[in-house]
PDB file of C-alpha atoms in Angstrom:
ATOM      1  CA  MET A   1      49.560  -9.669  27.294  1.00  0.00           C
ATOM      2  CA  LYS A   2      45.989  -9.076  26.118  1.00  0.00           C
ATOM      3  CA  LYS A   3      45.599  -9.250  22.422  1.00  0.00           C
ATOM      4  CA  LEU A   4      44.245  -6.150  20.923  1.00  0.00           C
ATOM      5  CA  THR A   5      40.825  -6.221  19.367  1.00  0.00           C
ATOM      6  CA  TYR A   6      38.866  -4.285  16.728  1.00  0.00           C
ATOM      7  CA  THR A   7      37.091  -2.416  19.473  1.00  0.00           C
ATOM      8  CA  ASP A   8      40.483  -1.619  21.152  1.00  0.00           C
ATOM      9  CA  MET A   9      41.525  -0.071  17.810  1.00  0.00           C
ATOM     10  CA  LEU A  10      38.366   2.071  17.608  1.00  0.00           C
ATOM     11  CA  ALA A  11      38.895   3.241  21.205  1.00  0.00           C
ATOM     12  CA  ASP A  12      42.521   4.067  20.916  1.00  0.00           C
ATOM     13  CA  LEU A  13      42.043   5.985  17.684  1.00  0.00           C
ATOM     14  CA  GLY A  14      38.979   7.676  19.188  1.00  0.00           C
ATOM     15  CA  ILE A  15      36.878   7.024  15.964  1.00  0.00           C
ATOM     16  CA  THR A  16      33.932   9.292  16.310  1.00  0.00           C
ATOM     17  CA  SER A  17      31.524   7.436  13.887  1.00  0.00           C
ATOM     18  CA  ALA A  18      32.724   3.857  13.374  1.00  0.00           C
ATOM     19  CA  HIS A  19      29.368   2.432  12.545  1.00  0.00           C
ATOM     20  CA  PRO A  20      28.315   2.034   8.838  1.00  0.00           C
ATOM     21  CA  GLY A  21      26.881   5.163   7.489  1.00  0.00           C
ATOM     22  CA  GLY A  22      28.515   7.350  10.165  1.00  0.00           C
ATOM     23  CA  SER A  23      26.844  10.294  11.799  1.00  0.00           C
ATOM     24  CA  PHE A  24      25.110  11.256   8.617  1.00  0.00           C
ATOM     25  CA  LEU A  25      23.041   8.042   8.811  1.00  0.00           C
ATOM     26  CA  THR A  26      22.461   8.446  12.546  1.00  0.00           C
ATOM     27  CA  LYS A  27      20.899  11.872  12.041  1.00  0.00           C
ATOM     28  CA  LYS A  28      18.771  10.695   9.114  1.00  0.00           C
ATOM     29  CA  ILE A  29      17.417   7.806  11.116  1.00  0.00           C
ATOM     30  CA  LEU A  30      16.633   9.618  14.296  1.00  0.00           C
ATOM     31  CA  THR A  31      14.831  12.503  12.471  1.00  0.00           C
ATOM     32  CA  LYS A  32      12.255   9.981  11.414  1.00  0.00           C
ATOM     33  CA  GLU A  33      11.341   9.142  15.202  1.00  0.00           C
ATOM     34  CA  SER A  34       8.944  10.893  17.438  1.00  0.00           C
ATOM     35  CA  ILE A  35      11.495  11.991  20.008  1.00  0.00           C
ATOM     36  CA  THR A  36      10.368  14.674  22.448  1.00  0.00           C
ATOM     37  CA  PRO A  37      11.842  16.134  25.598  1.00  0.00           C
ATOM     38  CA  ASP A  38       9.887  13.794  27.827  1.00  0.00           C
ATOM     39  CA  LYS A  39      11.422  10.682  26.354  1.00  0.00           C
ATOM     40  CA  LYS A  40      14.059   8.614  28.032  1.00  0.00           C
ATOM     41  CA  ILE A  41      16.819   7.109  25.730  1.00  0.00           C
ATOM     42  CA  LEU A  42      19.533   4.580  26.352  1.00  0.00           C
ATOM     43  CA  ASP A  43      22.473   4.653  24.018  1.00  0.00           C
ATOM     44  CA  VAL A  44      24.041   1.134  24.205  1.00  0.00           C
ATOM     45  CA  GLY A  45      27.768   1.078  23.292  1.00  0.00           C
ATOM     46  CA  CYS A  46      27.940   4.778  23.221  1.00  0.00           C
ATOM     47  CA  GLY A  47      31.629   4.845  22.070  1.00  0.00           C
ATOM     48  CA  THR A  48      33.045   8.309  22.346  1.00  0.00           C
ATOM     49  CA  GLY A  49      29.552   9.777  22.852  1.00  0.00           C
ATOM     50  CA  GLN A  50      28.728  11.476  19.557  1.00  0.00           C
ATOM     51  CA  THR A  51      25.140  10.036  19.203  1.00  0.00           C
ATOM     52  CA  ALA A  52      24.371  10.737  22.854  1.00  0.00           C
ATOM     53  CA  VAL A  53      25.423  14.252  22.412  1.00  0.00           C
ATOM     54  CA  PHE A  54      23.294  14.652  19.329  1.00  0.00           C
ATOM     55  CA  LEU A  55      20.278  13.221  21.090  1.00  0.00           C
ATOM     56  CA  ALA A  56      20.548  15.454  24.084  1.00  0.00           C
ATOM     57  CA  LYS A  57      21.280  18.625  22.145  1.00  0.00           C
ATOM     58  CA  THR A  58      18.654  18.165  19.470  1.00  0.00           C
ATOM     59  CA  TYR A  59      15.862  16.723  21.448  1.00  0.00           C
ATOM     60  CA  LYS A  60      16.491  17.932  24.963  1.00  0.00           C
ATOM     61  CA  CYS A  61      15.603  14.496  26.186  1.00  0.00           C
ATOM     62  CA  ASP A  62      16.926  12.380  29.036  1.00  0.00           C
ATOM     63  CA  VAL A  63      19.842  10.350  27.719  1.00  0.00           C
ATOM     64  CA  ILE A  64      21.803   7.679  29.481  1.00  0.00           C
ATOM     65  CA  ALA A  65      24.851   6.288  27.686  1.00  0.00           C
ATOM     66  CA  ILE A  66      26.675   3.028  28.483  1.00  0.00           C
ATOM     67  CA  ASP A  67      29.827   1.306  27.183  1.00  0.00           C
ATOM     68  CA  ALA A  68      31.952  -1.553  28.328  1.00  0.00           C
ATOM     69  CA  HIS A  69      35.246  -0.267  27.205  1.00  0.00           C
ATOM     70  CA  THR A  70      37.198   1.885  29.680  1.00  0.00           C
ATOM     71  CA  THR A  71      38.848   4.080  27.048  1.00  0.00           C
ATOM     72  CA  MET A  72      35.408   4.812  25.276  1.00  0.00           C
ATOM     73  CA  ILE A  73      33.947   5.789  28.795  1.00  0.00           C
ATOM     74  CA  ARG A  74      36.875   8.160  29.376  1.00  0.00           C
ATOM     75  CA  LYS A  75      36.540   9.833  25.907  1.00  0.00           C
ATOM     76  CA  ALA A  76      32.740  10.065  26.053  1.00  0.00           C
ATOM     77  CA  LYS A  77      32.965  11.615  29.544  1.00  0.00           C
ATOM     78  CA  LYS A  78      35.342  14.249  28.043  1.00  0.00           C
ATOM     79  CA  ARG A  79      32.863  14.914  25.186  1.00  0.00           C
ATOM     80  CA  PHE A  80      29.861  15.307  27.606  1.00  0.00           C
ATOM     81  CA  GLU A  81      31.764  17.694  29.785  1.00  0.00           C
ATOM     82  CA  LYS A  82      33.022  19.736  26.866  1.00  0.00           C
ATOM     83  CA  ASN A  83      29.303  20.104  25.660  1.00  0.00           C
ATOM     84  CA  GLU A  84      28.093  20.772  29.296  1.00  0.00           C
ATOM     85  CA  LEU A  85      25.377  18.117  28.918  1.00  0.00           C
ATOM     86  CA  PRO A  86      23.936  16.218  31.824  1.00  0.00           C
ATOM     87  CA  ILE A  87      24.141  12.813  30.167  1.00  0.00           C
ATOM     88  CA  LYS A  88      24.499  10.032  32.597  1.00  0.00           C
ATOM     89  CA  LEU A  89      27.432   7.760  31.704  1.00  0.00           C
ATOM     90  CA  ILE A  90      27.712   4.167  33.022  1.00  0.00           C
ATOM     91  CA  LYS A  91      30.438   1.526  32.399  1.00  0.00           C
ATOM     92  CA  ALA A  92      28.148  -1.416  31.686  1.00  0.00           C
ATOM     93  CA  ASN A  93      27.709  -4.431  29.543  1.00  0.00           C
ATOM     94  CA  ALA A  94      24.764  -4.876  27.104  1.00  0.00           C
ATOM     95  CA  GLU A  95      24.250  -8.530  28.168  1.00  0.00           C
ATOM     96  CA  LYS A  96      23.479  -7.297  31.700  1.00  0.00           C
ATOM     97  CA  LEU A  97      21.850  -3.864  31.775  1.00  0.00           C
ATOM     98  CA  PRO A  98      21.943  -2.177  35.159  1.00  0.00           C
ATOM     99  CA  PHE A  99      18.405  -0.870  34.939  1.00  0.00           C
ATOM    100  CA  SER A 100      14.899  -1.759  36.186  1.00  0.00           C
ATOM    101  CA  ASP A 101      12.258  -3.045  33.820  1.00  0.00           C
ATOM    102  CA  GLU A 102      10.356  -0.887  31.319  1.00  0.00           C
ATOM    103  CA  ILE A 103      12.058   2.558  31.852  1.00  0.00           C
ATOM    104  CA  PHE A 104      13.273   3.534  28.274  1.00  0.00           C
ATOM    105  CA  ASP A 105      11.245   4.891  25.355  1.00  0.00           C
ATOM    106  CA  PHE A 106      14.097   4.286  22.907  1.00  0.00           C
ATOM    107  CA  ILE A 107      17.308   2.297  22.768  1.00  0.00           C
ATOM    108  CA  THR A 108      19.889   3.193  20.162  1.00  0.00           C
ATOM    109  CA  ALA A 109      22.752   0.705  19.280  1.00  0.00           C
ATOM    110  CA  GLU A 110      25.034   1.427  16.386  1.00  0.00           C
ATOM    111  CA  SER A 111      27.198  -1.526  15.214  1.00  0.00           C
ATOM    112  CA  VAL A 112      27.079  -2.840  18.854  1.00  0.00           C
ATOM    113  CA  ILE A 113      24.760  -5.824  19.112  1.00  0.00           C
ATOM    114  CA  ALA A 114      26.820  -7.965  16.623  1.00  0.00           C
ATOM    115  CA  PHE A 115      29.625  -7.640  19.174  1.00  0.00           C
ATOM    116  CA  THR A 116      27.509  -9.077  22.045  1.00  0.00           C
ATOM    117  CA  GLN A 117      25.935 -12.341  22.979  1.00  0.00           C
ATOM    118  CA  THR A 118      22.651 -11.600  21.253  1.00  0.00           C
ATOM    119  CA  SER A 119      20.834 -14.338  23.221  1.00  0.00           C
ATOM    120  CA  GLN A 120      21.593 -12.236  26.411  1.00  0.00           C
ATOM    121  CA  SER A 121      21.748  -8.642  25.087  1.00  0.00           C
ATOM    122  CA  LEU A 122      18.545  -8.599  23.109  1.00  0.00           C
ATOM    123  CA  PRO A 123      16.240  -9.939  25.804  1.00  0.00           C
ATOM    124  CA  GLU A 124      17.844  -7.358  28.107  1.00  0.00           C
ATOM    125  CA  MET A 125      17.013  -4.628  25.680  1.00  0.00           C
ATOM    126  CA  VAL A 126      13.309  -5.814  25.613  1.00  0.00           C
ATOM    127  CA  ARG A 127      13.177  -5.907  29.306  1.00  0.00           C
ATOM    128  CA  VAL A 128      14.296  -2.220  29.902  1.00  0.00           C
ATOM    129  CA  LEU A 129      12.099  -0.842  27.047  1.00  0.00           C
ATOM    130  CA  LYS A 130       8.674   0.394  27.966  1.00  0.00           C
ATOM    131  CA  LYS A 131       5.680  -1.210  26.296  1.00  0.00           C
ATOM    132  CA  ALA A 132       5.635   0.057  22.705  1.00  0.00           C
ATOM    133  CA  GLY A 133       9.213   1.147  23.122  1.00  0.00           C
ATOM    134  CA  ARG A 134      11.617   0.910  20.258  1.00  0.00           C
ATOM    135  CA  LEU A 135      15.175  -0.302  19.585  1.00  0.00           C
ATOM    136  CA  ILE A 136      16.884   1.485  16.658  1.00  0.00           C
ATOM    137  CA  SER A 137      19.951  -0.430  15.558  1.00  0.00           C
ATOM    138  CA  ILE A 138      22.460  -0.379  12.696  1.00  0.00           C
ATOM    139  CA  GLU A 139      24.204  -3.782  12.271  1.00  0.00           C
ATOM    140  CA  MET A 140      26.624  -5.494   9.897  1.00  0.00           C
ATOM    141  CA  THR A 141      24.716  -7.965   7.710  1.00  0.00           C
ATOM    142  CA  ALA A 142      25.915 -10.831   5.531  1.00  0.00           C
ATOM    143  CA  GLU A 143      24.726 -10.588   2.011  1.00  0.00           C
ATOM    144  CA  ASN A 144      23.704 -13.787   0.380  1.00  0.00           C
ATOM    145  CA  ASN A 145      26.669 -14.233  -1.740  1.00  0.00           C
ATOM    146  CA  LEU A 146      29.075 -14.348   1.121  1.00  0.00           C
ATOM    147  CA  SER A 147      30.827 -17.759   1.310  1.00  0.00           C
ATOM    148  CA  GLU A 148      31.260 -19.661   4.540  1.00  0.00           C
ATOM    149  CA  ASP A 149      35.020 -19.039   4.466  1.00  0.00           C
ATOM    150  CA  GLU A 150      34.403 -15.347   4.154  1.00  0.00           C
ATOM    151  CA  LYS A 151      32.003 -15.369   7.045  1.00  0.00           C
ATOM    152  CA  LYS A 152      34.588 -17.009   9.188  1.00  0.00           C
ATOM    153  CA  GLU A 153      37.149 -14.468   8.176  1.00  0.00           C
ATOM    154  CA  ILE A 154      34.730 -11.616   9.189  1.00  0.00           C
ATOM    155  CA  THR A 155      34.246 -13.211  12.635  1.00  0.00           C
ATOM    156  CA  GLU A 156      37.961 -13.551  13.227  1.00  0.00           C
ATOM    157  CA  VAL A 157      38.749 -10.013  12.259  1.00  0.00           C
ATOM    158  CA  TYR A 158      35.907  -8.399  14.310  1.00  0.00           C
ATOM    159  CA  GLY A 159      35.967 -10.825  17.214  1.00  0.00           C
ATOM    160  CA  ILE A 160      32.267 -11.793  16.840  1.00  0.00           C
ATOM    161  CA  GLU A 161      30.644 -15.192  17.122  1.00  0.00           C
ATOM    162  CA  ARG A 162      28.685 -14.961  13.896  1.00  0.00           C
ATOM    163  CA  VAL A 163      27.683 -12.595  11.097  1.00  0.00           C
ATOM    164  CA  PHE A 164      23.874 -12.751  10.535  1.00  0.00           C
ATOM    165  CA  THR A 165      21.936 -12.360   7.353  1.00  0.00           C
ATOM    166  CA  GLU A 166      19.076  -9.933   7.247  1.00  0.00           C
ATOM    167  CA  GLU A 167      16.601 -12.820   7.805  1.00  0.00           C
ATOM    168  CA  GLU A 168      18.673 -14.230  10.646  1.00  0.00           C
ATOM    169  CA  TRP A 169      18.769 -10.769  12.265  1.00  0.00           C
ATOM    170  CA  LYS A 170      15.042 -10.532  12.171  1.00  0.00           C
ATOM    171  CA  GLU A 171      14.724 -14.049  13.755  1.00  0.00           C
ATOM    172  CA  GLU A 172      16.997 -12.990  16.572  1.00  0.00           C
ATOM    173  CA  PHE A 173      14.984  -9.832  17.410  1.00  0.00           C
ATOM    174  CA  LEU A 174      11.580 -11.633  17.218  1.00  0.00           C
ATOM    175  CA  ARG A 175      13.068 -14.595  19.391  1.00  0.00           C
ATOM    176  CA  ALA A 176      14.201 -12.007  21.994  1.00  0.00           C
ATOM    177  CA  GLY A 177      10.619 -10.744  22.469  1.00  0.00           C
ATOM    178  CA  PHE A 178      10.245  -7.791  19.998  1.00  0.00           C
ATOM    179  CA  THR A 179       6.828  -7.970  18.269  1.00  0.00           C
ATOM    180  CA  GLU A 180       7.631  -6.167  15.006  1.00  0.00           C
ATOM    181  CA  VAL A 181      10.910  -5.653  13.084  1.00  0.00           C
ATOM    182  CA  MET A 182      11.127  -2.981  10.386  1.00  0.00           C
ATOM    183  CA  ILE A 183      14.223  -3.305   8.085  1.00  0.00           C
ATOM    184  CA  GLU A 184      15.737  -0.640   5.826  1.00  0.00           C
ATOM    185  CA  GLU A 185      18.619  -0.576   3.431  1.00  0.00           C
ATOM    186  CA  ASP A 186      20.707   2.505   3.266  1.00  0.00           C
ATOM    187  CA  HIS A 187      21.607   3.665  -0.160  1.00  0.00           C
ATOM    188  CA  ASP A 188      23.411   6.863   0.642  1.00  0.00           C
ATOM    189  CA  ARG A 189      26.668   5.368   1.829  1.00  0.00           C
ATOM    190  CA  PRO A 190      29.265   7.911   2.861  1.00  0.00           C
ATOM    191  CA  LYS A 191      32.781   6.919   3.470  1.00  0.00           C
ATOM    192  CA  GLU A 192      33.379   5.018   6.766  1.00  0.00           C
ATOM    193  CA  PHE A 193      34.595   6.879   9.870  1.00  0.00           C
ATOM    194  CA  ILE A 194      33.120  10.128   8.683  1.00  0.00           C
ATOM    195  CA  GLY A 195      32.096  12.385  11.497  1.00  0.00           C
ATOM    196  CA  GLU A 196      33.394  15.002  13.883  1.00  0.00           C
ATOM    197  CA  LYS A 197      37.090  15.180  14.653  1.00  0.00           C
ATOM    198  CA  ASN A 198      38.408  11.884  16.105  1.00  0.00           C
ATOM    199  CA  ASP A 199      40.011  11.760  19.656  1.00  0.00           C
ATOM    200  CA  PRO A 200      43.146   9.584  19.462  1.00  0.00           C
ATOM    201  CA  SER A 201      44.816   8.396  22.732  1.00  0.00           C
ATOM    202  CA  ASN A 202      48.075   9.916  23.606  1.00  0.00           C
ATOM    203  CA  TYR A 203      49.852   6.651  23.204  1.00  0.00           C
ATOM    204  CA  ILE A 204      48.736   4.256  20.496  1.00  0.00           C
ATOM    205  CA  ASP A 205      49.958   0.699  20.249  1.00  0.00           C
ATOM    206  CA  PRO A 206      51.516   0.154  16.795  1.00  0.00           C
ATOM    207  CA  ASN A 207      49.390  -3.085  16.534  1.00  0.00           C
ATOM    208  CA  VAL A 208      46.360  -0.795  16.457  1.00  0.00           C
ATOM    209  CA  PHE A 209      47.321   0.302  12.851  1.00  0.00           C
ATOM    210  CA  GLU A 210      47.737  -3.274  11.752  1.00  0.00           C
ATOM    211  CA  ILE A 211      44.156  -3.989  12.882  1.00  0.00           C
ATOM    212  CA  LEU A 212      42.926  -0.920  11.000  1.00  0.00           C
ATOM    213  CA  GLN A 213      44.692  -2.037   7.797  1.00  0.00           C
ATOM    214  CA  THR A 214      43.278  -5.571   8.212  1.00  0.00           C
ATOM    215  CA  HIS A 215      39.681  -4.093   8.619  1.00  0.00           C
ATOM    216  CA  SER A 216      40.314  -1.902   5.580  1.00  0.00           C
ATOM    217  CA  SER A 217      41.629  -4.669   3.527  1.00  0.00           C
ATOM    218  CA  LEU A 218      38.745  -6.934   4.391  1.00  0.00           C
ATOM    219  CA  LEU A 219      36.067  -4.315   3.346  1.00  0.00           C
ATOM    220  CA  GLU A 220      37.989  -3.914   0.048  1.00  0.00           C
ATOM    221  CA  LYS A 221      38.162  -7.629  -0.605  1.00  0.00           C
ATOM    222  CA  LEU A 222      34.519  -8.149   0.113  1.00  0.00           C
ATOM    223  CA  ASN A 223      33.538  -5.168  -2.034  1.00  0.00           C
ATOM    224  CA  GLY A 224      30.217  -4.441  -0.538  1.00  0.00           C
ATOM    225  CA  ARG A 225      29.302  -8.067   0.137  1.00  0.00           C
ATOM    226  CA  LEU A 226      29.346  -7.380   3.835  1.00  0.00           C
ATOM    227  CA  GLY A 227      26.483  -4.959   4.138  1.00  0.00           C
ATOM    228  CA  TYR A 228      24.445  -3.487   6.881  1.00  0.00           C
ATOM    229  CA  ARG A 229      20.830  -2.750   7.707  1.00  0.00           C
ATOM    230  CA  ILE A 230      18.747  -0.431   9.821  1.00  0.00           C
ATOM    231  CA  PHE A 231      16.587  -2.236  12.238  1.00  0.00           C
ATOM    232  CA  ARG A 232      13.644  -0.620  13.988  1.00  0.00           C
ATOM    233  CA  CYS A 233      12.331  -3.128  16.492  1.00  0.00           C
ATOM    234  CA  LEU A 234       9.037  -2.639  18.466  1.00  0.00           C
ATOM    235  CA  LYS A 235       8.486  -4.036  21.801  1.00  0.00           C
TER     236      LYS A 235
END
């Protein structure tokens, strides 16, 4: 039987805004961008679809949303239909984007890239962005006072290969082909999982709540030493 993951937990509970800062931070970030109706945006790891809906409703732009998780796709589809929005939804993996070169003006990725093979996903994002296109990402970031044992615990809880420091993230983005990386810290940190009403599955495996408790306990234990950054990466 497949072992449940942190992502499975988010999908089964239908968490609307699992990324750090939640929907409040998403809206704050996107309002700083020059998004007009003629822009084409890819939302990578769209989850239940909240950010894609915000983009399509607010900016009337062309939005394509992808996610690799079947449950997330189903819940995003339901959200898009409820809002009567023509958002194209594709089940796809960030490491192999099913698009031709240089077609997107923006890519959004909220607490997604850390869960991928960055050596594959980041070059793919560079490839599908237009010249001067921009990746806007929010990612968990190791603060300098995290021990190696704590970093190992983080990778085990979230099922990721590595937790990057701010400088390591910058190196990853530049190595992939981005020409400029702008980094921001967020000082208005609302409680995690804040957003619209969540969309839990009809049946939820009891082990899901154990994963949620492990996640919550880890954040409490680290007490802010596992942070996050906002990255704006220019092609």
